[in-house]
Amino acid sequence: MFRTALRNVLAHKARLLMTVLAVMLGVAFVSGTLVFTSTISDAFRTSSQKSFDHVDVALTPPSPDGPPGTRTKDPRLDGKTLDTVSRLPGTASVTGTVDGFTGIGDKDGKLIGSGGSRGSNYFPGKDGKDARYPLKQGTAPTGADQFALDAGTAAKGGYHVGDTVRISADGPVRQQKLTGIFTTDDGRVAAGGSLALFDTRTAQQLFGLSGGYSQIDVEAAAGTSQAALQQAIGKALPKDSATTITGKELADLEAKAIDHDMEGMKTALLAFAAVALFVGIFLIANTFTMLVAQRTKELALMRAVGASRRQVTRSVLIEAFFVGAIAGVSGLAAGIGIAAVLREVLNGFVAKFPEGPLVVSPSTAVAALGIGIVITVLAAWLPARRGAKVPPVAAMNSVHAVATTKSLLVRNILGALVAGIGTASVVVATSVYEGDDTSKIMLGGGGMLLLVGVFILTPLLSRPLIALATPVLRAFGISGLLARQNALRNPRRTATTASALMIGLTLITGMTVIAGSTQKGIDKMAVDALKADYTVSMQGNTRLPTTAEKAVRDVPGVTALTPLRVGMATIGTGSAARQPTELTGVDGAQFGSLVRLDISEGSLGTLRGDRVLVDEGTADRNSWRAGSRLPVTFEDGKKATLTVSGVFKGNEMLNGVFLDNRTLAPHQKDISDKQLLVKLSGGATDAHKDDLIEALGKNPAVTVADKKDVSSAIASMFTLLLNMLYGLLAMAVIVAVLGVINTLAMSVFERSQEIGMLRAIGLDRRGIKRMVRLESLVISLFGGVLGVGLGVFMGWAVGQLIGAHLPTYELVLPWARMGLFLGLAALVGVLAALWPAFRAARLNMLAAIKAE
């Protein structure tokens, strides 16, 4: 039986090629994902470890403890701490680090750096050099008006040593002279971020750490272990004056963080690989079903000469094993190539990754081979069992076994039950629950059941849906009528072929509906929540310069303005005191004219004195209502009682606790604004936007956005996400195309005698080609219609859950995109039929008539 199986594989090379390709593509996606994520993780890990080469112990400021008003720790390490550590016997060298936000503008004034904008200090050692930042050109910065820049950012901005560069380090724009260009192993720079270096004194002044450091790195002397050095530092410093961690612990934490960050990407890519493999299962099952049907006489003869059912089943499964093994090996090779290409593509368009070799682990190779074999054998198991049931008497004729009426009835009943349960689960999840974990599980499970149920029902659905195409097919004469009959002749095969395309289009349509509807909801939220014409904010979630509010107030035409300031306070007393809560300070007199709040309790009025506004979510979590009195301890330790004057429906733009800045400011040591809301006479215009940008000093780190800008940013984000999803789902569509080609090619082979008879009675080659093309077109459009319909339903269902968290969510049906998807399905049908149609037209009619 082993030799028989091997002979069958070699005898049907052309027929099994499509199956090998389908499995190979799925395996390639899986192995490519594993290789890619392992490669990127290893590259980041190696890069981060290099940055810890000279760090045996790192000191960071102690975490502030206690509620607001009781914190006594200074959030920095002073120079005395650095001097103490540097004098310890086990210390070889000490490096004090100062970090903060620094935006670098290009020559057009736009911010450079997609992976974060940072500033730090150049800390020279005894040799006058900082080993962390080898200078490639120029010299280290030594004055307040000098700085050095990483080589990648300098290249992006077209800057050279001696140039004057606009930067934003302490908020306002500064003109700094570029004295040096350096290289670094910093992973954030490798990921596309920018890094500017100042001399230590300048960096301390810029980042509010006068005379202090945000971190101190210590290198151990020869013969001193990291643990011994850490213990010595702990004894030398006052208790709780600093937190220490060894270089190894730092490297391990960094490695865990990198693996955690990559886990999400790996899971997403593997999910799309699973979709491609799932679609491939249909193709494999279809192929082996047709192979078994075409070998009815051969299998029956094997039974007649003594082969048992188990032996026949084993013979087919051995064939599947060989096919899966070949697909697994070739898929692994293709996956390594995919990983290399993916790294280069993402390097250029999404993020920049550190250099490093491709990492192919033994587990990846085993996974690729195992997936290829297991998927193929499982998909071939049912056709194998069906082939083993062929009775020996079937050897007397060559009639292929057809599905009985009873089996189709059982299938339809089962499909209706599964689809009904899935639909009911989805409806209950969207109507009874409100976006909690239970509803998500019910929706996901219900969606899967619905998809499986529709797949089981596709033979039943194929007749009425394909019948709708009859008037169009009649226009093509006898070829069109024959194409319809061929598509309906074996409803199971038609259903399996169409289902592969259906799954891909269901996901594509559903994601398009969800993305478009969410974008519309967020766009509407921006319009509904704000009366302000512009929002002004800083990049990198940093605070605006202290001069920003005054600069904007002085712009001609400004009619209303409020800064949004952040403060912290503990609400409650004693055991009832809650964790520090974020407060947002606003200009109470102007706030109502700049926002549009949906008040559910109390009133907006004018925020002043002890009055506060709270969003519904915060109010519900704390059992607050309009009129509730809140005991508060501010950052400076002073206490007060605030009164909830109104509760509003919050959203992503406006939520939390709002109070007047005149109430909050006296309790703040450092006052800074996270955002400004601005309204001008005449509304948002290009001239007004230019005036605001000019007033803010053309700061590259400051964003001035109107509602249109907010909408465009959201649109570009969703467009990028959708394009990536389309690219990933293209794998499933390609597998579906292979399935259509495979089905048609084997169907042509199966109907060779029939095609010969049609040629003999007068149907020319053009008519034969047209018949095969129309059959392919009908099957593909059938799958396309099911896919688009299911996609819209699932998009609606997911949108109901999103609407629980995004009140402005609004279902948007992308009619143009859905038409495009149906056009794509039709194109798939036309392209998939090219080779089978050519092959059918080239059959020798006499040889075909004599074929069995």
Coordinates of C-alpha atoms in Angstrom, one line a residue, residues 286 458-470 473 478-498 740 743-744 747 750-751 754 770-783:
N286 CA -11.8 19.3 -2.5
T458 CA -23.6 26.2 0.7
P459 CA -24.8 23.2 -1.4
L460 CA -28.4 24.2 -0.6
L461 CA -27.7 27.9 -1.1
S462 CA -26.0 27.4 -4.4
R463 CA -29.1 26.4 -6.3
P464 CA -31.3 29.5 -5.7
L465 CA -28.3 31.9 -5.9
I466 CA -26.8 30.5 -9.1
A467 CA -30.4 30.3 -10.5
L468 CA -30.5 34.1 -10.3
A469 CA -27.8 34.2 -12.9
T470 CA -29.8 32.2 -15.4
L473 CA -26.2 33.1 -18.7
I478 CA -25.7 26.9 -25.0
S479 CA -22.3 27.7 -23.4
G480 CA -24.1 29.7 -20.6
L481 CA -26.7 27.0 -20.0
L482 CA -24.1 24.3 -19.8
A483 CA -22.0 26.5 -17.4
R484 CA -25.0 26.8 -15.1
Q485 CA -25.7 23.0 -15.2
N486 CA -22.0 22.2 -14.6
A487 CA -22.0 24.5 -11.5
L488 CA -25.1 22.8 -10.1
R489 CA -24.2 19.3 -11.1
N490 CA -22.0 18.7 -8.0
P491 CA -23.3 21.2 -5.4
R492 CA -20.8 20.0 -2.7
R493 CA -17.9 20.7 -5.0
T494 CA -19.2 24.0 -6.0
A495 CA -19.9 24.9 -2.4
T496 CA -16.4 23.9 -1.2
T497 CA -14.8 25.9 -4.0
A498 CA -16.9 29.0 -3.3
V740 CA -10.9 27.6 -8.2
T743 CA -11.5 22.5 -9.1
L744 CA -11.9 23.6 -12.7
S747 CA -13.5 19.0 -13.4
E750 CA -13.4 14.4 -15.1
R751 CA -15.6 15.6 -17.9
E754 CA -18.5 14.8 -22.1
R770 CA -16.7 30.2 -22.8
M771 CA -18.5 27.4 -20.9
V772 CA -15.6 26.8 -18.5
R773 CA -15.1 30.6 -18.0
L774 CA -18.7 31.2 -17.2
E775 CA -18.8 28.2 -14.8
S776 CA -15.8 29.7 -13.0
L777 CA -17.4 33.2 -13.0
V778 CA -20.6 31.8 -11.5
I779 CA -18.9 29.9 -8.7
S780 CA -16.6 32.9 -7.8
L781 CA -19.5 35.3 -7.7
F782 CA -21.5 32.9 -5.6
G783 CA -18.7 32.9 -3.1

